[in-house]
Coordinates of C-alpha atoms in Angstrom, one line a residue:
M1105 CA 26.4 -20.4 -57.3
S1106 CA 23.1 -19.9 -55.6
D1107 CA 22.5 -23.7 -55.4
T1108 CA 25.9 -24.2 -53.8
K1109 CA 25.2 -21.6 -51.1
T1110 CA 21.9 -23.2 -50.4
V1111 CA 23.4 -26.6 -49.9
A1112 CA 26.2 -25.2 -47.7
S1113 CA 23.7 -23.5 -45.5
Q1114 CA 21.7 -26.6 -45.1
K1115 CA 24.8 -28.6 -44.2
E1116 CA 25.8 -26.0 -41.6
G1117 CA 22.4 -26.0 -39.9
P1118 CA 22.5 -29.4 -38.2
A1119 CA 26.1 -29.0 -37.2
A1120 CA 25.4 -25.7 -35.6
T1121 CA 22.5 -26.9 -33.6
A1122 CA 23.6 -30.5 -32.8
E1123 CA 24.3 -29.5 -29.2
F1124 CA 20.7 -28.3 -28.6
P1125 CA 18.3 -30.4 -26.6
P1126 CA 15.7 -32.2 -28.8
P1127 CA 12.8 -29.8 -28.0
V1128 CA 15.0 -26.7 -28.7
K1129 CA 16.4 -28.4 -31.9
W1130 CA 12.8 -29.1 -33.0
L1131 CA 11.9 -25.4 -32.7
D1132 CA 15.2 -24.3 -34.3
D1133 CA 14.5 -26.4 -37.4
R1134 CA 11.2 -24.6 -37.8
L1135 CA 11.7 -21.1 -36.4
G1136 CA 15.5 -20.5 -36.7
I1137 CA 15.8 -19.5 -33.1
G1138 CA 19.5 -20.6 -33.0
K1139 CA 20.6 -18.0 -35.5
L1140 CA 18.3 -15.4 -34.0
G1141 CA 19.5 -16.1 -30.5
K1142 CA 23.2 -16.2 -31.4
K1143 CA 22.9 -12.5 -32.4
N1144 CA 20.7 -11.2 -29.7
L1145 CA 21.4 -13.3 -26.7
R1146 CA 25.0 -12.1 -26.7
K1147 CA 24.0 -8.4 -26.9
V1148 CA 26.0 -6.4 -24.4
F1149 CA 24.3 -4.3 -21.7
P1150 CA 26.2 -1.8 -19.6
D1151 CA 26.3 -2.3 -15.8
H1152 CA 25.1 0.6 -13.7
W1153 CA 22.7 0.7 -10.8
S1154 CA 20.6 3.5 -12.3
F1155 CA 19.6 1.2 -15.2
M1156 CA 17.7 -1.0 -12.7
L1157 CA 15.1 1.7 -12.3
G1158 CA 13.5 0.7 -15.6
E1159 CA 13.7 -2.9 -14.6
I1160 CA 11.8 -2.2 -11.4
A1161 CA 9.0 -0.6 -13.4
L1162 CA 9.0 -3.6 -15.8
Y1163 CA 8.9 -6.2 -13.0
S1164 CA 6.2 -4.2 -11.1
F1165 CA 4.1 -4.3 -14.2
I1166 CA 4.5 -8.1 -14.4
I1167 CA 3.5 -8.4 -10.7
L1168 CA 0.4 -6.2 -11.5
I1169 CA -0.6 -8.6 -14.3
L1170 CA -0.2 -11.7 -12.1
T1171 CA -2.0 -10.4 -9.1
G1172 CA -4.6 -8.7 -11.2
I1173 CA -5.5 -12.1 -12.8
F1174 CA -6.1 -13.5 -9.3
L1175 CA -8.3 -10.6 -8.2
T1176 CA -10.3 -10.7 -11.5
L1177 CA -11.5 -14.2 -10.6
W1178 CA -13.4 -13.0 -7.5
F1179 CA -14.2 -9.3 -8.2
R1180 CA -17.8 -8.6 -9.4
P1181 CA -17.9 -5.4 -11.4
S1182 CA -21.5 -4.5 -10.8
M1183 CA -23.4 -1.6 -9.1
A1184 CA -26.3 -3.8 -8.2
E1185 CA -27.3 -3.3 -4.6
V1186 CA -26.9 -6.3 -2.2
E1187 CA -27.0 -6.8 1.5
Y1188 CA -23.6 -7.7 2.9
Q1189 CA -23.5 -11.0 4.9
G1190 CA -19.8 -11.6 4.9
S1191 CA -17.2 -12.0 7.6
Y1192 CA -16.7 -8.4 8.5
S1193 CA -19.3 -8.0 11.3
L1194 CA -19.2 -4.1 11.4
L1195 CA -20.7 -3.9 8.0
K1196 CA -23.0 -7.0 8.1
G1197 CA -26.5 -6.2 7.0
L1198 CA -25.5 -3.0 5.3
H1199 CA -26.7 -2.3 1.7
M1200 CA -23.9 -1.8 -0.8
S1201 CA -22.9 -2.5 -4.3
E1202 CA -21.7 -5.9 -5.5
A1203 CA -18.4 -4.3 -6.3
Y1204 CA -17.8 -3.3 -2.7
A1205 CA -19.2 -6.5 -1.3
S1206 CA -16.9 -8.6 -3.5
T1207 CA -13.9 -6.4 -2.5
L1208 CA -14.7 -7.2 1.2
D1209 CA -15.1 -10.9 0.3
I1210 CA -11.6 -10.9 -1.3
S1211 CA -10.2 -9.2 1.8
F1212 CA -11.8 -11.5 4.4
D1213 CA -13.2 -14.6 2.9
V1214 CA -10.9 -15.6 -0.1
R1215 CA -7.8 -17.4 1.1
G1216 CA -4.8 -15.1 0.3
G1217 CA -7.2 -12.4 -1.1
L1218 CA -6.1 -9.6 1.2
L1219 CA -2.4 -10.3 0.5
M1220 CA -3.0 -10.2 -3.2
R1221 CA -5.0 -7.0 -3.0
Q1222 CA -2.2 -5.3 -1.0
I1223 CA 0.6 -6.7 -3.3
H1224 CA -1.4 -5.4 -6.3
H1225 CA -1.8 -2.0 -4.8
W1226 CA 1.8 -1.7 -3.6
A1227 CA 3.0 -2.9 -7.1
A1228 CA 0.9 -0.1 -8.7
V1229 CA 2.5 2.5 -6.5
L1230 CA 5.9 1.1 -7.2
F1231 CA 5.2 0.9 -10.9
I1232 CA 4.4 4.5 -11.2
A1233 CA 7.2 5.7 -8.9
A1234 CA 9.8 3.6 -10.7
M1235 CA 8.7 5.0 -14.1
M1236 CA 8.9 8.6 -12.7
V1237 CA 12.4 8.1 -11.3
H1238 CA 13.5 6.3 -14.5
L1239 CA 12.3 9.2 -16.6
L1240 CA 14.1 11.6 -14.3
R1241 CA 17.3 9.6 -14.8
I1242 CA 16.8 9.7 -18.6
F1243 CA 16.1 13.5 -18.5
F1244 CA 19.1 14.5 -16.3
T1245 CA 21.6 12.4 -18.2
G1246 CA 20.3 13.4 -21.7
A1247 CA 19.4 9.8 -22.7
F1248 CA 16.4 11.2 -24.6
R1249 CA 18.6 12.8 -27.3
K1250 CA 18.8 11.6 -30.9
P1251 CA 18.0 8.8 -31.8
R1252 CA 15.9 8.2 -28.7
E1253 CA 13.3 11.0 -28.9
L1254 CA 10.5 8.6 -29.9
N1255 CA 11.4 6.2 -27.0
W1256 CA 11.1 9.2 -24.6
V1257 CA 7.6 9.8 -25.9
I1258 CA 6.7 6.1 -25.6
G1259 CA 8.1 6.0 -22.0
F1260 CA 6.1 9.1 -21.1
G1261 CA 3.0 7.6 -22.7
M1262 CA 3.5 4.6 -20.4
L1263 CA 3.7 6.8 -17.4
F1264 CA 0.5 8.7 -18.4
L1265 CA -1.4 5.5 -19.0
G1266 CA -0.1 4.0 -15.8
I1267 CA -1.5 7.0 -13.8
I1268 CA -4.9 6.6 -15.5
E1269 CA -4.8 2.8 -14.9
G1270 CA -4.0 3.4 -11.2
F1271 CA -6.8 5.9 -10.9
L1272 CA -9.4 3.6 -12.5
G1273 CA -8.3 0.7 -10.3
Y1274 CA -8.6 3.0 -7.3
G1275 CA -12.2 3.6 -8.1
L1276 CA -13.3 0.0 -8.7
P1277 CA -14.0 -1.0 -5.0
D1278 CA -16.8 1.6 -4.8
D1279 CA -15.8 2.6 -1.3
L1280 CA -16.4 6.0 0.3
L1281 CA -12.8 7.2 -0.4
S1282 CA -12.7 6.2 -4.0
G1283 CA -16.2 7.6 -4.6
T1284 CA -15.0 10.9 -3.2
G1285 CA -12.2 10.9 -5.7
L1286 CA -14.6 10.0 -8.5
R1287 CA -16.9 12.9 -7.5
I1288 CA -14.0 15.3 -7.8
T1289 CA -13.2 13.9 -11.2
Q1290 CA -16.8 14.2 -12.3
G1291 CA -16.7 17.9 -11.3
M1292 CA -13.6 18.5 -13.3
I1293 CA -15.1 16.8 -16.4
Q1294 CA -18.3 18.9 -16.0
A1295 CA -16.2 22.0 -16.0
S1296 CA -15.4 21.4 -19.7
P1297 CA -17.3 24.1 -21.7
I1298 CA -20.3 22.8 -23.6
V1299 CA -19.3 19.1 -23.7
G1300 CA -18.8 18.6 -20.0
S1301 CA -22.3 17.3 -19.1
Y1302 CA -22.3 15.0 -22.2
M1303 CA -19.0 13.5 -21.3
T1304 CA -20.2 12.9 -17.7
F1305 CA -23.3 11.1 -18.9
F1306 CA -21.1 9.0 -21.3
I1307 CA -18.6 8.0 -18.7
F1308 CA -20.9 7.3 -15.7
G1309 CA -24.0 6.2 -17.7
G1310 CA -26.3 8.9 -16.2
E1311 CA -26.3 11.2 -13.2
F1312 CA -23.4 10.6 -10.9
P1313 CA -22.6 8.0 -9.7
G1314 CA -24.8 6.1 -12.2
D1315 CA -25.1 2.4 -12.6
D1316 CA -22.5 1.6 -15.2
F1317 CA -19.2 3.2 -14.2
V1318 CA -17.8 0.2 -12.3
S1319 CA -18.4 -2.2 -15.2
R1320 CA -17.0 0.4 -17.7
F1321 CA -14.0 1.2 -15.5
F1322 CA -13.4 -2.6 -15.0
T1323 CA -13.2 -3.2 -18.8
V1324 CA -10.8 -0.3 -19.4
H1325 CA -8.7 -1.2 -16.3
V1326 CA -8.4 -4.9 -17.1
L1327 CA -8.3 -5.0 -20.9
L1328 CA -7.8 -1.8 -22.7
I1329 CA -5.1 0.1 -20.8
P1330 CA -3.0 -3.0 -19.9
G1331 CA -3.0 -4.0 -23.6
L1332 CA -1.8 -0.5 -24.5
I1333 CA 0.9 -0.5 -21.9
L1334 CA 2.0 -3.9 -22.9
A1335 CA 2.3 -2.8 -26.6
L1336 CA 4.3 0.3 -25.5
V1337 CA 6.6 -1.8 -23.3
T1338 CA 7.3 -4.1 -26.3
A1339 CA 8.0 -1.1 -28.5
H1340 CA 10.1 0.5 -25.8
L1341 CA 12.3 -2.6 -25.3
F1342 CA 12.6 -3.1 -29.1
L1343 CA 13.9 0.4 -29.5
V1344 CA 16.4 -0.1 -26.6
V1345 CA 17.8 -3.1 -28.4
Y1346 CA 17.7 -1.5 -31.8
H1347 CA 19.4 1.8 -30.7
K1348 CA 21.8 -0.1 -28.3
H1349 CA 21.9 0.9 -24.7
T1350 CA 23.3 4.3 -23.5
Q1351 CA 26.2 4.3 -21.1
F1352 CA 28.1 6.7 -18.8
A1353 CA 31.4 8.1 -20.0
G1354 CA 34.5 6.2 -18.9
P1355 CA 37.7 4.6 -20.2
G1356 CA 37.1 2.5 -23.3
R1357 CA 33.5 3.8 -23.8
T1358 CA 32.8 5.7 -26.9
E1359 CA 29.8 6.7 -29.0
K1360 CA 30.3 3.6 -31.2
N1361 CA 30.5 0.8 -28.6
V1362 CA 28.9 -0.6 -25.5
V1363 CA 31.0 -1.8 -22.5
G1364 CA 29.3 -4.3 -20.2
Y1365 CA 28.0 -7.8 -19.9
P1366 CA 26.3 -10.0 -22.5
L1367 CA 22.6 -10.7 -22.2
M1368 CA 23.3 -14.5 -21.8
P1369 CA 24.3 -15.7 -19.3
V1370 CA 25.4 -12.8 -17.1
Y1371 CA 22.8 -10.1 -17.6
M1372 CA 19.9 -12.6 -17.8
A1373 CA 20.9 -14.2 -14.5
K1374 CA 21.2 -10.8 -12.8
A1375 CA 17.9 -9.6 -14.2
G1376 CA 16.2 -12.9 -13.2
G1377 CA 17.5 -12.6 -9.7
F1378 CA 16.5 -8.9 -9.5
F1379 CA 13.0 -9.8 -10.5
F1380 CA 12.6 -12.1 -7.5
V1381 CA 14.1 -9.4 -5.3
V1382 CA 11.5 -6.9 -6.5
F1383 CA 8.7 -9.5 -6.2
G1384 CA 9.9 -10.5 -2.7
I1385 CA 10.0 -6.9 -1.4
T1386 CA 6.6 -6.2 -2.9
A1387 CA 5.2 -9.3 -1.3
L1388 CA 6.7 -8.3 2.0
M1389 CA 5.2 -4.9 1.8
G1390 CA 1.8 -6.5 1.0
A1391 CA 2.1 -8.7 4.0
L1392 CA 3.3 -6.2 6.6
L1393 CA 2.2 -2.7 5.4
Q1394 CA -1.5 -2.0 5.3
I1395 CA -2.7 0.0 2.2
N1396 CA -6.2 1.0 1.2
P1397 CA -8.3 -0.6 4.0
V1398 CA -11.7 -0.2 2.2
W1399 CA -13.6 -1.8 5.1
L1400 CA -12.8 1.3 7.3
Y1401 CA -14.4 3.7 4.8
G1402 CA -17.7 1.9 4.1
P1403 CA -19.6 1.9 0.9
Y1404 CA -19.9 5.0 -1.2
N1405 CA -22.7 7.5 -0.4
P1406 CA -22.9 10.7 -2.5
A1407 CA -24.1 12.5 0.6
E1408 CA -21.0 11.7 2.6
V1409 CA -17.3 12.7 2.4
T1410 CA -14.5 11.2 4.5
A1411 CA -12.5 13.8 6.6
G1412 CA -8.9 14.3 5.4
S1413 CA -9.5 12.1 2.3
Q1414 CA -6.5 11.9 0.0
P1415 CA -6.0 10.2 -3.4
D1416 CA -3.0 8.0 -4.2
W1417 CA 0.1 10.0 -4.2
Y1418 CA 0.5 10.2 -8.0
M1419 CA -2.9 12.1 -8.3
G1420 CA -2.0 14.5 -5.5
W1421 CA -0.5 17.1 -7.8
L1422 CA -3.8 17.4 -9.8
E1423 CA -5.9 17.8 -6.7
G1424 CA -3.4 20.3 -5.3
S1425 CA -3.7 22.5 -8.4
V1426 CA -7.5 22.5 -7.9
R1427 CA -7.2 23.4 -4.2
L1428 CA -4.9 26.3 -4.9
M1429 CA -7.0 28.0 -7.5
P1430 CA -9.3 30.8 -6.2
G1431 CA -13.0 30.2 -6.9
F1432 CA -14.3 32.4 -9.7
E1433 CA -16.3 31.9 -12.9
S1434 CA -17.6 33.8 -15.9
H1435 CA -20.8 33.7 -18.0
F1436 CA -20.8 34.1 -21.7
W1437 CA -23.9 33.7 -23.9
G1438 CA -25.5 31.3 -21.5
V1439 CA -22.3 29.3 -21.0
T1440 CA -20.7 29.2 -17.5
L1441 CA -16.9 28.9 -17.4
S1442 CA -15.7 27.7 -14.0
W1443 CA -12.1 29.0 -14.1
N1444 CA -11.4 27.5 -10.6
L1445 CA -11.6 24.0 -12.3
L1446 CA -11.0 24.8 -16.0
I1447 CA -7.5 26.3 -15.4
P1448 CA -6.0 23.9 -12.8
A1449 CA -7.6 20.7 -14.1
L1450 CA -8.0 21.1 -17.9
I1451 CA -5.4 23.6 -18.9
I1452 CA -2.3 23.5 -16.6
P1453 CA -2.0 19.6 -16.4
P1454 CA -2.3 19.0 -20.1
A1455 CA 0.1 21.9 -20.8
F1456 CA 2.6 20.6 -18.3
V1457 CA 2.4 17.0 -19.7
T1458 CA 2.8 18.2 -23.3
L1459 CA 5.8 20.3 -22.4
V1460 CA 7.5 17.4 -20.7
A1461 CA 6.6 15.0 -23.5
L1462 CA 8.0 17.3 -26.2
Y1463 CA 11.1 18.5 -24.3
P1464 CA 13.6 16.4 -26.4
F1465 CA 12.4 18.1 -29.6
I1466 CA 12.4 21.6 -27.9
E1467 CA 15.9 21.2 -26.7
G1468 CA 17.1 19.8 -30.0
W1469 CA 15.6 22.8 -31.8
I1470 CA 17.1 25.3 -29.4
T1471 CA 20.6 23.8 -29.4
G1472 CA 20.6 22.8 -33.1
D1473 CA 22.2 19.5 -32.0
K1474 CA 21.4 16.8 -34.7
R1475 CA 24.1 14.3 -33.8
E1476 CA 23.5 10.8 -32.4
H1477 CA 24.3 10.5 -28.7
H1478 CA 25.0 7.2 -26.9
L1479 CA 27.2 8.5 -24.1
L1480 CA 25.2 10.0 -21.2
D1481 CA 25.8 13.5 -19.8
R1482 CA 26.8 14.3 -16.3
P1483 CA 24.0 16.6 -15.1
R1484 CA 26.5 19.2 -14.0
N1485 CA 27.8 19.5 -17.6
V1486 CA 24.4 20.7 -18.9
P1487 CA 23.5 23.2 -16.1
T1488 CA 20.5 24.7 -17.8
R1489 CA 18.8 21.4 -18.5
T1490 CA 19.5 20.3 -14.9
G1491 CA 18.0 23.6 -13.7
I1492 CA 14.9 23.0 -15.8
G1493 CA 14.5 19.5 -14.4
A1494 CA 14.8 20.9 -10.8
A1495 CA 12.1 23.5 -11.7
F1496 CA 9.8 20.8 -13.0
I1497 CA 10.3 18.7 -9.8
T1498 CA 9.7 21.8 -7.6
F1499 CA 6.5 22.7 -9.4
Y1500 CA 5.2 19.1 -9.2
G1501 CA 6.2 18.8 -5.5
L1502 CA 4.5 22.0 -4.4
L1503 CA 1.3 21.0 -6.2
W1504 CA 1.6 17.6 -4.5
I1505 CA 1.9 19.2 -1.1
A1506 CA -1.1 21.4 -1.9
G1507 CA -3.1 18.3 -2.4
G1508 CA -2.9 17.7 1.3
N1509 CA -3.0 21.3 2.5
D1510 CA -5.6 20.5 5.1
L1511 CA -3.5 17.8 6.6
V1512 CA -0.4 20.1 6.6
A1513 CA -2.5 22.7 8.5
T1514 CA -3.8 20.2 11.1
H1515 CA -0.6 18.4 11.7
F1516 CA 1.5 21.5 12.1
G1517 CA -1.1 23.6 13.8
V1518 CA -1.2 26.4 11.3
S1519 CA -3.9 28.2 9.4
L1520 CA -5.3 26.5 6.3
N1521 CA -5.6 29.8 4.6
N1522 CA -2.0 30.7 5.3
V1523 CA -0.8 27.3 3.9
T1524 CA -2.8 27.8 0.8
W1525 CA -1.6 31.3 0.2
V1526 CA 2.1 30.4 0.7
L1527 CA 1.7 27.5 -1.8
R1528 CA -0.1 29.8 -4.3
F1529 CA 3.0 32.1 -4.4
G1530 CA 5.3 29.1 -4.1
V1531 CA 4.2 27.5 -7.3
F1532 CA 5.4 30.6 -9.2
I1533 CA 8.4 31.6 -7.1
G1534 CA 9.7 28.1 -6.2
P1535 CA 10.4 26.7 -9.7
V1536 CA 12.4 29.9 -10.6
L1537 CA 14.5 29.7 -7.4
A1538 CA 15.1 26.0 -7.9
F1539 CA 16.2 26.6 -11.5
W1540 CA 18.6 29.4 -10.6
L1541 CA 20.0 27.7 -7.6
T1542 CA 20.5 24.3 -9.3
R1543 CA 22.1 25.9 -12.3
R1544 CA 24.5 27.8 -10.2
I1545 CA 25.4 24.7 -8.3
A1546 CA 26.0 22.8 -11.5
I1547 CA 28.3 25.5 -12.9
S1548 CA 30.2 25.6 -9.6
L1549 CA 30.7 21.8 -9.9
Q1550 CA 31.9 22.3 -13.5
R1551 CA 34.5 24.8 -12.3
A1552 CA 35.6 22.4 -9.6
D1553 CA 36.1 19.7 -12.2
Q1554 CA 38.0 22.1 -14.4
E1555 CA 40.3 23.1 -11.5
R1556 CA 40.8 19.4 -10.7
L1557 CA 41.6 18.6 -14.3
L1558 CA 44.0 21.6 -14.9
H1559 CA 45.8 21.7 -11.6
G1560 CA 45.3 18.2 -10.1
L1561 CA 44.8 17.3 -6.5
E1562 CA 45.8 19.3 -3.5
S1563 CA 48.8 17.5 -1.9
G1564 CA 48.7 19.4 1.4
I1565 CA 52.4 20.3 0.9
I1566 CA 53.2 24.0 1.2
V1567 CA 56.4 25.2 -0.5
R1568 CA 58.2 28.5 -0.5
S1569 CA 59.9 29.8 -3.6
P1570 CA 63.3 31.7 -3.5
E1571 CA 61.2 35.0 -3.8
G1572 CA 59.4 34.2 -0.6
K1573 CA 56.1 33.1 -2.3
Y1574 CA 54.1 30.3 -0.7
S1575 CA 52.2 27.8 -2.9
E1576 CA 50.7 24.4 -2.5
R1577 CA 51.9 21.6 -4.7
H1578 CA 49.4 19.6 -6.7
T1579 CA 49.5 16.0 -7.9
P1580 CA 47.9 15.2 -11.3
I1581 CA 44.7 13.1 -11.4
G1582 CA 44.7 9.7 -12.9
E1583 CA 44.2 9.1 -16.6
H1584 CA 40.9 7.3 -16.1
E1585 CA 39.4 10.2 -14.1
A1586 CA 40.8 12.7 -16.6
Y1587 CA 39.2 10.8 -19.4
T1588 CA 35.8 10.8 -17.6
L1589 CA 36.0 14.5 -16.9
T1590 CA 36.7 15.4 -20.6
T1591 CA 34.3 13.0 -22.3
H1592 CA 31.7 15.6 -23.2
D1593 CA 31.2 18.1 -26.0
R1594 CA 32.1 21.7 -26.0
L1595 CA 28.9 23.8 -25.8
V1596 CA 28.5 26.0 -28.9
P1597 CA 25.3 28.2 -29.0
Y1598 CA 23.3 28.4 -32.2
E1599 CA 24.1 31.3 -34.5
V1600 CA 21.7 33.1 -36.8
G1601 CA 24.0 33.3 -39.8
P1602 CA 24.0 35.9 -42.7
E1603 CA 20.8 37.8 -43.5
T1604 CA 21.0 36.9 -47.2
D1605 CA 22.5 34.0 -49.1
T1606 CA 25.1 34.3 -51.9
N1607 CA 22.4 35.2 -54.4
G1608 CA 21.1 38.1 -52.2
V1609 CA 17.9 36.2 -51.2
R1610 CA 16.7 36.9 -47.7
A1611 CA 17.0 33.9 -45.4
P1612 CA 13.6 32.4 -44.4
L1613 CA 12.3 32.4 -40.9
R1614 CA 14.8 35.1 -39.9
A1615 CA 12.8 36.3 -36.9
L1616 CA 12.2 32.8 -35.6
N1617 CA 15.9 32.0 -35.9
K1618 CA 16.8 35.1 -33.9
V1619 CA 14.5 33.9 -31.1
R1620 CA 16.2 30.5 -31.4
A1621 CA 19.7 32.1 -31.1
K1622 CA 18.7 34.0 -28.0
L1623 CA 17.3 30.9 -26.4
S1624 CA 20.4 29.0 -27.3
A1625 CA 22.6 31.7 -25.8
F1626 CA 20.6 31.5 -22.6
Y1627 CA 20.8 27.7 -22.6
Y1628 CA 24.6 27.8 -22.8
A1629 CA 25.1 31.0 -20.7
D1630 CA 27.8 30.8 -18.1
A1631 CA 28.5 27.1 -18.8
V1632 CA 32.1 26.2 -18.3
Q1633 CA 33.7 24.8 -21.5
K1634 CA 35.9 21.8 -21.1
P1635 CA 39.6 22.8 -21.6
T1636 CA 41.4 21.9 -24.8
A1637 CA 44.4 19.5 -24.9
A1638 CA 46.7 22.6 -25.3
E1639 CA 45.1 24.3 -22.2
I1640 CA 45.6 21.2 -20.1
E1641 CA 49.2 20.8 -21.3
D1642 CA 49.9 24.5 -20.6
A1643 CA 48.4 24.2 -17.1
H1644 CA 50.5 21.2 -16.2
S1645 CA 53.7 22.8 -17.4
H1646 CA 53.0 26.4 -16.0
G1647 CA 55.1 27.3 -13.0
H1648 CA 57.1 24.1 -13.0
E1649 CA 60.1 25.3 -15.0
D1650 CA 61.8 26.4 -11.8
D1651 CA 62.8 24.4 -8.8
V1652 CA 59.2 23.7 -7.8
H1653 CA 58.4 20.6 -9.8
E1654 CA 55.1 18.8 -10.2
L1655 CA 54.9 15.8 -7.9
T1656 CA 53.7 12.4 -8.7
E1657 CA 51.4 10.6 -6.3
T1658 CA 54.3 8.5 -5.0
E1659 CA 56.5 11.6 -4.4
A1660 CA 53.7 13.4 -2.6
F1661 CA 53.2 10.4 -0.3
R1662 CA 56.9 10.3 0.4
E1663 CA 56.9 14.1 1.3
V1664 CA 53.9 13.7 3.6
T1665 CA 55.3 10.5 5.3
P1666 CA 59.2 10.9 5.3
D1667 CA 61.3 7.8 5.7
K1668 CA 62.1 7.2 9.4
H1669 CA 65.5 5.8 8.5

């Protein structure tokens, strides 16, 4: 029997691939790409604009690689001092590093160099922004739930590496602005107890700025981190295909299917076209919108600082946390602890990042939800999670504003101290207010949906009953809309359970489970449960047994626009 199956499969191979062009057939005979492609190239992907956010991040990464290869050919990662004799006359004859001189050469003497530099920088900004918004979409829709917790961690790891990669690239030109940012970073590293000075010497190769940091940053920026990001992108896409894509609730969509278009030819054509759209817009920005004009700042000099200097926007929140912290320090056994750097730079950011990265596991533990989820949540249907997301955004945004507190003060003509103190209180009060307000809005939207589902649409027709009571007639919503409004789970808080089992043995982790139950009750507090089928039926039939009957959409239209004849 085994011999017969082998022969049959061999006979089917050429017939199945006879229509392939000769080069493809040659590969198929050796790699089996026909069988592999038949399964995966017809994979279905849902069609929704929000899914393009991840594609923008992916395409921006590709643009970064392509433009980065171009820049690598002319950039010289060296701190050796040279005398500039290039085309930019205002700096001619000035002593500077080879790194800065080569950056000027790329900008003014290499054909297309400035365009490539600006496309590269804009693509980096777009890459990080797209990843952030993509993660927010995943968070607010619950796409991180089982079985995608690992993919959330991978995606967050890509964002973290992307920020580090952007910061390292920002420091490579060795201009005055990037050097100022590196000086601040060096101070944060030195604030680490005991190991700070050793880490500084290891990174910079001696006293700041040292002679080796450009070459070291260049190696990490060009080889190490891009390789790590590429590996994480591969793993991320593999898990997307393996777990199948999430989708929003709607008619015909369940936890066990995917409604959309196949990868070939529809989705591939759309994705390919969208890549050129992203590339075209990025190139247009690089051509028309100036970014990081290093020739205006001059070479880095440790004795100078540019007025109103600001890092790239994705590092603003870290600088803002340092600016808001009051300056104080402590001395223990000959060791100085600089709390004004230790807390905002080495404690708060890692704690914030860790909390966000582990959130899927924290929410799963609080809710006790161990089921697989392939349908996305509407943010209003999970008000506590939506409120937490709003609090995170508010916290990040206030720190980001604090990173430019001097510019806020000068542009609006207010006191710098007043701006700083308002933001100091704001980072504590703002997230709480954002959580409470967003949660209440989400619950209100839930109640509006429930009212719409139970009582239908307002028809604008006022009727009077025989008893003299006035009421407005409602028309039922469509089946498709009703399906969408009811395709989510009823929220059931976690319960502790009996103190002992059937054998009288005390349940383990009783105190921890009580805390978990309280957190679960808070998580689901005030959430509006979706009505049952019986409640919907009762609401539709209630009050219609008399002469006031429920109108269909056609009848309501006729009542509002009576026949002229």
